[in-house]
Short mmCIF file of N, CA, C and O in Angstrom, two decimals:
data_model
loop_
_atom_site.label_atom_id
_atom_site.label_comp_id
_atom_site.label_asym_id
_atom_site.label_seq_id
_atom_site.Cartn_x
_atom_site.Cartn_y
_atom_site.Cartn_z
N MET A 300 29.71 61.46 21.88
CA MET A 300 28.61 61.34 22.82
C MET A 300 29.02 61.98 24.14
O MET A 300 30.15 61.92 24.56
N SER A 301 28.05 62.55 24.78
CA SER A 301 28.29 63.26 26.02
C SER A 301 28.52 62.29 27.18
O SER A 301 28.04 61.17 27.18
N GLN A 302 29.20 62.77 28.18
CA GLN A 302 29.43 61.98 29.39
C GLN A 302 28.14 61.86 30.21
O GLN A 302 27.99 60.93 30.97
N ASN A 303 27.23 62.83 30.08
CA ASN A 303 25.99 62.85 30.85
C ASN A 303 24.82 62.31 30.03
O ASN A 303 23.81 62.96 29.86
N ALA A 304 24.95 61.12 29.54
CA ALA A 304 23.89 60.53 28.71
C ALA A 304 22.82 59.84 29.54
O ALA A 304 21.84 59.36 28.98
N ALA A 305 22.97 59.80 30.84
CA ALA A 305 21.99 59.13 31.69
C ALA A 305 20.70 59.96 31.74
O ALA A 305 20.74 61.18 31.73
N PRO A 306 19.55 59.30 31.78
CA PRO A 306 18.29 60.05 31.86
C PRO A 306 18.14 60.75 33.21
O PRO A 306 18.74 60.35 34.21
N VAL A 307 17.33 61.80 33.21
CA VAL A 307 17.06 62.54 34.44
C VAL A 307 16.16 61.69 35.33
O VAL A 307 15.15 61.16 34.86
N PRO A 308 16.50 61.53 36.60
CA PRO A 308 15.63 60.76 37.50
C PRO A 308 14.24 61.39 37.60
O PRO A 308 14.10 62.61 37.54
N PRO A 309 13.20 60.57 37.76
CA PRO A 309 11.83 61.11 37.80
C PRO A 309 11.60 62.15 38.90
O PRO A 309 10.87 63.11 38.69
N GLU A 310 12.22 61.97 40.04
CA GLU A 310 12.02 62.93 41.14
C GLU A 310 12.59 64.30 40.79
O GLU A 310 12.00 65.33 41.09
N LYS A 311 13.75 64.29 40.13
CA LYS A 311 14.38 65.54 39.74
C LYS A 311 13.56 66.22 38.64
O LYS A 311 13.37 67.43 38.63
N LEU A 312 13.05 65.44 37.71
CA LEU A 312 12.22 65.97 36.64
C LEU A 312 10.92 66.57 37.21
O LEU A 312 10.47 67.63 36.79
N ALA A 313 10.34 65.89 38.20
CA ALA A 313 9.13 66.39 38.84
C ALA A 313 9.39 67.73 39.53
O ALA A 313 8.58 68.66 39.43
N ARG A 314 10.51 67.83 40.21
CA ARG A 314 10.86 69.08 40.90
C ARG A 314 11.06 70.21 39.89
O ARG A 314 10.55 71.32 40.07
N ARG A 315 11.77 69.93 38.81
CA ARG A 315 11.98 70.94 37.78
C ARG A 315 10.65 71.39 37.16
O ARG A 315 10.44 72.57 36.89
N THR A 316 9.78 70.44 36.94
CA THR A 316 8.48 70.75 36.35
C THR A 316 7.68 71.66 37.27
O THR A 316 7.09 72.64 36.83
N ARG A 317 7.67 71.35 38.56
CA ARG A 317 6.91 72.18 39.51
C ARG A 317 7.49 73.58 39.63
O ARG A 317 6.76 74.54 39.87
N ILE A 318 8.80 73.71 39.45
CA ILE A 318 9.43 75.03 39.54
C ILE A 318 9.13 75.86 38.29
O ILE A 318 8.84 77.05 38.38
N LEU A 319 9.20 75.24 37.11
CA LEU A 319 9.05 75.99 35.86
C LEU A 319 7.61 76.22 35.43
O LEU A 319 7.34 77.13 34.64
N THR A 320 6.69 75.44 35.93
CA THR A 320 5.30 75.54 35.48
C THR A 320 4.67 76.92 35.70
O THR A 320 4.00 77.42 34.79
N PRO A 321 4.84 77.58 36.84
CA PRO A 321 4.22 78.91 36.98
C PRO A 321 4.71 79.91 35.93
O PRO A 321 3.94 80.76 35.48
N PHE A 322 5.96 79.79 35.51
CA PHE A 322 6.47 80.70 34.48
C PHE A 322 5.81 80.42 33.13
O PHE A 322 5.41 81.34 32.42
N PHE A 323 5.69 79.14 32.78
CA PHE A 323 5.01 78.79 31.53
C PHE A 323 3.54 79.18 31.58
O PHE A 323 2.98 79.66 30.58
N ALA A 324 2.91 79.00 32.72
CA ALA A 324 1.51 79.37 32.85
C ALA A 324 1.33 80.88 32.67
O ALA A 324 0.35 81.32 32.06
N ALA A 325 2.27 81.66 33.18
CA ALA A 325 2.19 83.11 33.01
C ALA A 325 2.32 83.50 31.54
O ALA A 325 1.60 84.40 31.07
N VAL A 326 3.19 82.82 30.83
CA VAL A 326 3.34 83.10 29.39
C VAL A 326 2.06 82.74 28.64
O VAL A 326 1.57 83.51 27.80
N PHE A 327 1.49 81.57 28.95
CA PHE A 327 0.25 81.17 28.28
C PHE A 327 -0.90 82.11 28.65
O PHE A 327 -1.75 82.42 27.80
N ALA A 328 -0.94 82.58 29.88
CA ALA A 328 -1.98 83.53 30.28
C ALA A 328 -1.81 84.85 29.54
O ALA A 328 -2.80 85.47 29.12
N ALA A 329 -0.57 85.30 29.36
CA ALA A 329 -0.32 86.54 28.61
C ALA A 329 -0.77 86.39 27.15
O ALA A 329 -1.36 87.32 26.58
N VAL A 330 -0.52 85.23 26.57
CA VAL A 330 -1.00 84.97 25.20
C VAL A 330 -2.53 84.99 25.18
O VAL A 330 -3.14 85.56 24.27
N GLY A 331 -3.14 84.41 26.19
CA GLY A 331 -4.60 84.41 26.27
C GLY A 331 -5.17 85.81 26.40
O GLY A 331 -6.18 86.14 25.77
N VAL A 332 -4.52 86.65 27.20
CA VAL A 332 -4.98 88.04 27.34
C VAL A 332 -4.82 88.78 26.02
O VAL A 332 -5.71 89.54 25.61
N ALA A 333 -3.70 88.55 25.32
CA ALA A 333 -3.51 89.20 24.02
C ALA A 333 -4.57 88.74 23.02
O ALA A 333 -5.13 89.56 22.27
N LEU A 334 -4.84 87.43 23.00
CA LEU A 334 -5.87 86.93 22.09
C LEU A 334 -7.25 87.47 22.45
O LEU A 334 -8.06 87.75 21.56
N THR A 335 -7.51 87.63 23.73
CA THR A 335 -8.79 88.20 24.15
C THR A 335 -8.88 89.65 23.69
O THR A 335 -9.94 90.11 23.26
N GLY A 336 -7.78 90.37 23.75
CA GLY A 336 -7.76 91.76 23.25
C GLY A 336 -8.02 91.81 21.75
O GLY A 336 -8.79 92.64 21.27
N PHE A 337 -7.39 90.90 21.00
CA PHE A 337 -7.67 90.82 19.56
C PHE A 337 -9.11 90.37 19.32
O PHE A 337 -9.72 90.71 18.32
N GLY A 338 -9.62 89.59 20.25
CA GLY A 338 -10.95 89.01 20.10
C GLY A 338 -12.07 90.01 20.21
O GLY A 338 -13.22 89.69 19.90
N LEU A 339 -11.76 91.22 20.66
CA LEU A 339 -12.81 92.23 20.72
C LEU A 339 -13.32 92.56 19.32
O LEU A 339 -14.44 93.01 19.15
N ALA A 340 -12.48 92.30 18.30
CA ALA A 340 -12.90 92.53 16.92
C ALA A 340 -13.18 91.22 16.19
O ALA A 340 -13.74 91.23 15.11
N SER A 341 -12.75 90.10 16.75
CA SER A 341 -12.90 88.80 16.08
C SER A 341 -13.37 87.76 17.10
O SER A 341 -12.57 87.32 17.94
N PRO A 342 -14.61 87.35 17.06
CA PRO A 342 -15.13 86.40 18.04
C PRO A 342 -14.35 85.08 18.16
O PRO A 342 -14.19 84.58 19.27
N PRO A 343 -13.82 84.51 17.07
CA PRO A 343 -13.03 83.27 17.25
C PRO A 343 -11.78 83.49 18.11
O PRO A 343 -11.40 82.63 18.90
N MET A 344 -11.17 84.65 17.97
CA MET A 344 -10.00 84.96 18.79
C MET A 344 -10.39 85.15 20.25
O MET A 344 -9.62 84.79 21.15
N LEU A 345 -11.57 85.69 20.48
CA LEU A 345 -12.06 85.83 21.85
C LEU A 345 -12.24 84.46 22.50
O LEU A 345 -11.80 84.24 23.64
N ALA A 346 -12.83 83.53 21.76
CA ALA A 346 -13.00 82.17 22.28
C ALA A 346 -11.65 81.51 22.54
O ALA A 346 -11.45 80.85 23.56
N ALA A 347 -10.70 81.70 21.62
CA ALA A 347 -9.36 81.13 21.80
C ALA A 347 -8.65 81.75 23.00
O ALA A 347 -7.97 81.05 23.76
N GLY A 348 -8.78 83.05 23.18
CA GLY A 348 -8.13 83.72 24.31
C GLY A 348 -8.67 83.26 25.65
O GLY A 348 -7.91 82.99 26.59
N ILE A 349 -9.99 83.16 25.75
CA ILE A 349 -10.59 82.70 27.01
C ILE A 349 -10.18 81.25 27.29
O ILE A 349 -9.86 80.89 28.42
N THR A 350 -10.16 80.43 26.24
CA THR A 350 -9.75 79.03 26.41
C THR A 350 -8.29 78.94 26.85
O THR A 350 -7.94 78.14 27.72
N GLU A 351 -7.44 79.77 26.26
CA GLU A 351 -6.02 79.77 26.62
C GLU A 351 -5.82 80.18 28.08
O GLU A 351 -5.00 79.61 28.79
N ILE A 352 -6.58 81.15 28.54
CA ILE A 352 -6.48 81.58 29.95
C ILE A 352 -6.93 80.44 30.87
O ILE A 352 -6.27 80.15 31.88
N LEU A 353 -8.03 79.78 30.52
CA LEU A 353 -8.49 78.64 31.33
C LEU A 353 -7.46 77.51 31.34
O LEU A 353 -7.21 76.89 32.38
N LEU A 354 -6.84 77.25 30.20
CA LEU A 354 -5.82 76.20 30.16
C LEU A 354 -4.58 76.57 30.96
O LEU A 354 -3.94 75.69 31.55
N SER A 355 -4.23 77.84 31.01
CA SER A 355 -3.07 78.24 31.81
C SER A 355 -3.34 78.05 33.31
O SER A 355 -2.46 77.66 34.06
N VAL A 356 -4.58 78.29 33.72
CA VAL A 356 -4.95 78.02 35.12
C VAL A 356 -4.92 76.52 35.40
O VAL A 356 -4.39 76.06 36.41
N LEU A 357 -5.48 75.75 34.46
CA LEU A 357 -5.49 74.29 34.63
C LEU A 357 -4.08 73.70 34.59
O LEU A 357 -3.84 72.65 35.19
N LEU A 358 -3.15 74.36 33.90
CA LEU A 358 -1.76 73.90 33.89
C LEU A 358 -1.18 73.89 35.29
O LEU A 358 -0.56 72.91 35.72
N VAL A 359 -1.39 74.96 36.02
CA VAL A 359 -0.89 75.03 37.39
C VAL A 359 -1.59 74.01 38.27
O VAL A 359 -0.95 73.30 39.06
N VAL A 360 -2.90 73.89 38.11
CA VAL A 360 -3.65 72.92 38.91
C VAL A 360 -3.18 71.49 38.61
O VAL A 360 -2.98 70.68 39.52
N ALA A 361 -2.97 71.18 37.34
CA ALA A 361 -2.58 69.82 36.95
C ALA A 361 -1.22 69.43 37.50
O ALA A 361 -0.98 68.26 37.82
N VAL A 362 -0.33 70.39 37.63
CA VAL A 362 1.02 70.07 38.12
C VAL A 362 1.03 69.89 39.63
O VAL A 362 1.77 69.06 40.15
N PHE A 363 0.19 70.63 40.34
CA PHE A 363 0.23 70.55 41.79
C PHE A 363 -0.83 69.63 42.39
O PHE A 363 -0.79 69.34 43.58
N VAL A 364 -1.78 69.16 41.59
CA VAL A 364 -2.80 68.23 42.06
C VAL A 364 -2.66 66.94 41.27
O VAL A 364 -2.79 66.93 40.05
N ALA A 365 -2.38 65.87 41.96
CA ALA A 365 -2.13 64.59 41.29
C ALA A 365 -3.46 63.89 40.99
O ALA A 365 -3.90 63.02 41.72
N SER A 366 -4.09 64.29 39.88
CA SER A 366 -5.36 63.68 39.52
C SER A 366 -5.48 63.64 38.00
O SER A 366 -5.33 64.68 37.34
N PRO A 367 -5.79 62.48 37.45
CA PRO A 367 -6.01 62.42 36.00
C PRO A 367 -7.28 63.13 35.56
O PRO A 367 -7.47 63.43 34.39
N VAL A 368 -8.16 63.43 36.51
CA VAL A 368 -9.39 64.16 36.19
C VAL A 368 -9.06 65.55 35.66
O VAL A 368 -9.72 66.05 34.74
N VAL A 369 -8.02 66.18 36.21
CA VAL A 369 -7.64 67.52 35.77
C VAL A 369 -7.23 67.49 34.30
O VAL A 369 -7.58 68.37 33.52
N ARG A 370 -6.49 66.45 33.90
CA ARG A 370 -6.08 66.33 32.49
C ARG A 370 -7.30 66.13 31.61
O ARG A 370 -7.37 66.66 30.50
N GLY A 371 -8.27 65.37 32.07
CA GLY A 371 -9.50 65.18 31.30
C GLY A 371 -10.30 66.47 31.16
O GLY A 371 -10.84 66.77 30.10
N VAL A 372 -10.38 67.23 32.26
CA VAL A 372 -11.08 68.52 32.21
C VAL A 372 -10.36 69.45 31.25
O VAL A 372 -11.00 70.18 30.46
N ALA A 373 -9.03 69.44 31.26
CA ALA A 373 -8.27 70.29 30.35
C ALA A 373 -8.52 69.91 28.90
O ALA A 373 -8.65 70.78 28.04
N LEU A 374 -8.61 68.61 28.63
CA LEU A 374 -8.91 68.17 27.27
C LEU A 374 -10.31 68.62 26.86
O LEU A 374 -10.52 69.08 25.73
N ALA A 375 -11.26 68.53 27.78
CA ALA A 375 -12.62 68.99 27.49
C ALA A 375 -12.66 70.50 27.25
O ALA A 375 -13.35 70.97 26.34
N VAL A 376 -11.91 71.26 28.05
CA VAL A 376 -11.87 72.72 27.87
C VAL A 376 -11.25 73.07 26.52
O VAL A 376 -11.76 73.92 25.79
N ALA A 377 -10.14 72.41 26.18
CA ALA A 377 -9.50 72.68 24.89
C ALA A 377 -10.42 72.31 23.73
O ALA A 377 -10.53 73.06 22.75
N GLY A 378 -11.10 71.18 23.83
CA GLY A 378 -12.02 70.78 22.77
C GLY A 378 -13.21 71.72 22.64
O GLY A 378 -13.61 72.08 21.53
N ALA A 379 -13.76 72.13 23.78
CA ALA A 379 -14.90 73.05 23.74
C ALA A 379 -14.48 74.41 23.19
O ALA A 379 -15.22 75.03 22.41
N GLY A 380 -13.31 74.87 23.58
CA GLY A 380 -12.81 76.15 23.05
C GLY A 380 -12.56 76.10 21.56
O GLY A 380 -12.89 77.04 20.82
N ALA A 381 -11.98 74.98 21.10
CA ALA A 381 -11.73 74.82 19.67
C ALA A 381 -13.04 74.73 18.89
O ALA A 381 -13.19 75.33 17.81
N ALA A 382 -14.00 74.00 19.42
CA ALA A 382 -15.30 73.88 18.75
C ALA A 382 -16.02 75.22 18.71
O ALA A 382 -16.61 75.60 17.67
N THR A 383 -15.98 75.97 19.79
CA THR A 383 -16.60 77.29 19.83
C THR A 383 -15.94 78.23 18.83
O THR A 383 -16.63 78.96 18.10
N ALA A 384 -14.60 78.20 18.79
CA ALA A 384 -13.89 79.04 17.83
C ALA A 384 -14.25 78.66 16.40
O ALA A 384 -14.40 79.53 15.53
N ALA A 385 -14.39 77.36 16.14
CA ALA A 385 -14.75 76.90 14.78
C ALA A 385 -16.13 77.40 14.38
O ALA A 385 -16.33 77.90 13.27
N VAL A 386 -17.08 77.26 15.28
CA VAL A 386 -18.45 77.72 14.97
C VAL A 386 -18.46 79.22 14.76
O VAL A 386 -19.08 79.73 13.80
N LEU A 387 -17.77 79.95 15.61
CA LEU A 387 -17.74 81.40 15.47
C LEU A 387 -17.01 81.83 14.20
O LEU A 387 -17.41 82.81 13.55
N ALA A 388 -15.96 81.12 13.84
CA ALA A 388 -15.22 81.49 12.62
C ALA A 388 -16.07 81.29 11.38
O ALA A 388 -16.07 82.13 10.48
N VAL A 389 -16.79 80.20 11.33
CA VAL A 389 -17.60 79.91 10.15
C VAL A 389 -18.82 80.83 10.07
O VAL A 389 -19.23 81.24 8.99
N THR A 390 -19.37 81.19 11.21
CA THR A 390 -20.60 81.98 11.19
C THR A 390 -20.39 83.49 11.20
O THR A 390 -21.28 84.23 10.76
N THR A 391 -19.25 83.97 11.69
CA THR A 391 -19.09 85.43 11.82
C THR A 391 -18.10 86.04 10.85
O THR A 391 -18.14 87.25 10.67
N LEU A 392 -17.20 85.27 10.28
CA LEU A 392 -16.23 85.86 9.37
C LEU A 392 -16.87 86.10 8.00
O LEU A 392 -17.92 85.53 7.69
N PRO A 393 -16.24 86.91 7.17
CA PRO A 393 -16.83 87.20 5.86
C PRO A 393 -17.03 85.94 5.02
O PRO A 393 -16.69 84.84 5.43
N ASN A 394 -17.55 86.12 3.84
CA ASN A 394 -17.94 85.00 2.98
C ASN A 394 -16.78 84.09 2.59
O ASN A 394 -17.01 83.00 2.08
N ASP A 395 -15.56 84.51 2.78
CA ASP A 395 -14.41 83.71 2.39
C ASP A 395 -14.08 82.72 3.50
O ASP A 395 -13.57 83.09 4.56
N LEU A 396 -14.36 81.45 3.30
CA LEU A 396 -14.06 80.45 4.31
C LEU A 396 -12.58 80.12 4.39
O LEU A 396 -12.14 79.47 5.33
N GLY A 397 -11.79 80.56 3.41
CA GLY A 397 -10.34 80.36 3.47
C GLY A 397 -9.72 81.12 4.63
O GLY A 397 -8.81 80.64 5.30
N ILE A 398 -10.24 82.32 4.90
CA ILE A 398 -9.76 83.10 6.04
C ILE A 398 -10.11 82.38 7.34
O ILE A 398 -9.28 82.28 8.25
N ALA A 399 -11.32 81.86 7.41
CA ALA A 399 -11.74 81.14 8.62
C ALA A 399 -10.89 79.90 8.82
O ALA A 399 -10.47 79.59 9.94
N ALA A 400 -10.61 79.17 7.74
CA ALA A 400 -9.81 77.95 7.86
C ALA A 400 -8.39 78.26 8.30
O ALA A 400 -7.82 77.56 9.15
N THR A 401 -7.81 79.31 7.76
CA THR A 401 -6.45 79.69 8.14
C THR A 401 -6.40 80.12 9.60
O THR A 401 -5.49 79.74 10.35
N LEU A 402 -7.38 80.90 10.02
CA LEU A 402 -7.45 81.33 11.41
C LEU A 402 -7.60 80.12 12.34
O LEU A 402 -6.93 80.01 13.37
N LEU A 403 -8.44 79.18 11.95
CA LEU A 403 -8.68 78.01 12.79
C LEU A 403 -7.47 77.10 12.86
O LEU A 403 -7.24 76.47 13.90
N LEU A 404 -6.70 77.01 11.79
CA LEU A 404 -5.47 76.20 11.86
C LEU A 404 -4.54 76.72 12.96
O LEU A 404 -3.98 75.94 13.73
N GLY A 405 -4.40 78.03 13.03
CA GLY A 405 -3.57 78.62 14.07
C GLY A 405 -4.14 78.42 15.46
O GLY A 405 -3.43 78.09 16.42
N ILE A 406 -5.44 78.59 15.60
CA ILE A 406 -6.09 78.42 16.90
C ILE A 406 -6.00 76.97 17.36
O ILE A 406 -5.66 76.68 18.51
N PHE A 407 -6.30 76.03 16.46
CA PHE A 407 -6.23 74.60 16.82
C PHE A 407 -4.81 74.21 17.21
O PHE A 407 -4.60 73.48 18.18
N ALA A 408 -3.81 74.69 16.47
CA ALA A 408 -2.42 74.36 16.79
C ALA A 408 -2.03 74.92 18.16
O ALA A 408 -1.38 74.22 18.96
N MET A 409 -2.43 76.14 18.44
CA MET A 409 -2.08 76.76 19.72
C MET A 409 -2.74 76.04 20.89
O MET A 409 -2.10 75.73 21.89
N LEU A 410 -4.03 75.76 20.76
CA LEU A 410 -4.73 75.08 21.86
C LEU A 410 -4.23 73.64 22.02
O LEU A 410 -4.10 73.15 23.14
N GLY A 411 -3.94 72.98 20.93
CA GLY A 411 -3.38 71.62 21.00
C GLY A 411 -2.02 71.60 21.67
O GLY A 411 -1.73 70.72 22.49
N LEU A 412 -1.18 72.56 21.33
CA LEU A 412 0.15 72.63 21.95
C LEU A 412 0.03 72.92 23.44
O LEU A 412 0.73 72.30 24.26
N THR A 413 -0.85 73.82 23.81
CA THR A 413 -1.03 74.14 25.22
C THR A 413 -1.52 72.91 25.98
O THR A 413 -1.04 72.61 27.07
N TRP A 414 -2.49 72.18 25.42
CA TRP A 414 -2.98 70.98 26.09
C TRP A 414 -1.88 69.93 26.19
O TRP A 414 -1.74 69.28 27.22
N PHE A 415 -1.07 69.77 25.14
CA PHE A 415 0.01 68.79 25.17
C PHE A 415 1.03 69.13 26.26
O PHE A 415 1.49 68.25 27.00
N ILE A 416 1.37 70.40 26.39
CA ILE A 416 2.31 70.82 27.44
C ILE A 416 1.69 70.58 28.81
O ILE A 416 2.36 70.11 29.74
N LEU A 417 0.41 70.87 28.96
CA LEU A 417 -0.28 70.61 30.23
C LEU A 417 -0.25 69.12 30.56
O LEU A 417 0.12 68.72 31.67
N HIS A 418 -0.60 68.29 29.60
CA HIS A 418 -0.63 66.84 29.80
C HIS A 418 0.76 66.31 30.15
O HIS A 418 0.92 65.54 31.10
N SER A 419 1.76 66.72 29.40
CA SER A 419 3.13 66.25 29.64
C SER A 419 3.67 66.73 30.98
O SER A 419 4.35 65.99 31.70
N SER A 420 3.37 67.98 31.33
CA SER A 420 3.84 68.52 32.61
C SER A 420 3.18 67.81 33.77
O SER A 420 3.84 67.51 34.78
N ALA A 421 1.90 67.51 33.65
CA ALA A 421 1.21 66.81 34.73
C ALA A 421 1.78 65.41 34.92
O ALA A 421 1.95 64.94 36.04
N ARG A 422 2.08 64.74 33.82
CA ARG A 422 2.68 63.40 33.93
C ARG A 422 4.09 63.46 34.51
O ARG A 422 4.48 62.60 35.29
N ALA A 423 4.86 64.49 34.14
CA ALA A 423 6.22 64.60 34.66
C ALA A 423 6.23 64.99 36.13
O ALA A 423 7.11 64.57 36.88
N ALA A 424 5.24 65.78 36.55
CA ALA A 424 5.21 66.24 37.95
C ALA A 424 4.80 65.14 38.91
O ALA A 424 5.09 65.20 40.10
N HIS A 425 4.11 64.13 38.40
CA HIS A 425 3.64 63.02 39.25
C HIS A 425 4.08 61.70 38.63
O HIS A 425 3.26 60.99 38.05
N PRO A 426 5.36 61.36 38.76
CA PRO A 426 5.87 60.18 38.05
C PRO A 426 5.24 58.85 38.50
O PRO A 426 5.13 57.93 37.71
N LEU A 427 4.78 58.77 39.72
CA LEU A 427 4.21 57.51 40.20
C LEU A 427 2.78 57.32 39.70
O LEU A 427 2.30 56.21 39.62
N ARG A 428 2.10 58.40 39.35
CA ARG A 428 0.71 58.32 38.90
C ARG A 428 0.58 58.31 37.39
O ARG A 428 -0.49 58.12 36.86
N ALA A 429 1.67 58.61 36.68
CA ALA A 429 1.61 58.70 35.22
C ALA A 429 1.38 57.32 34.65
O ALA A 429 0.64 57.07 33.78
#
């Protein structure tokens, strides 16, 4: 067992979160831009890309603004983006719904992971309000 088994103090974790969040947001925004580029040929990817860009903006807002409302708005944005992608996948892709289901599994996983990171980062950045 390591000598440094003590947990990180909440203040230090909050500071680290505020420092690293802009870098993670930039990565998520780049993924959103790439998905939007792919989305020019596939409407579900366009919906996922726009949603990912919105979530990357909300990630920064959630870390620097201590409000649970931001986390709720992010959950609503992720849900609306996933629902839009689902409707577009079922209605615009070819007759094979297996392709739509496979595409949606990836989109749902990506948006869910982004929302989870946003939620966890917001809680870590504001330890007294979590």
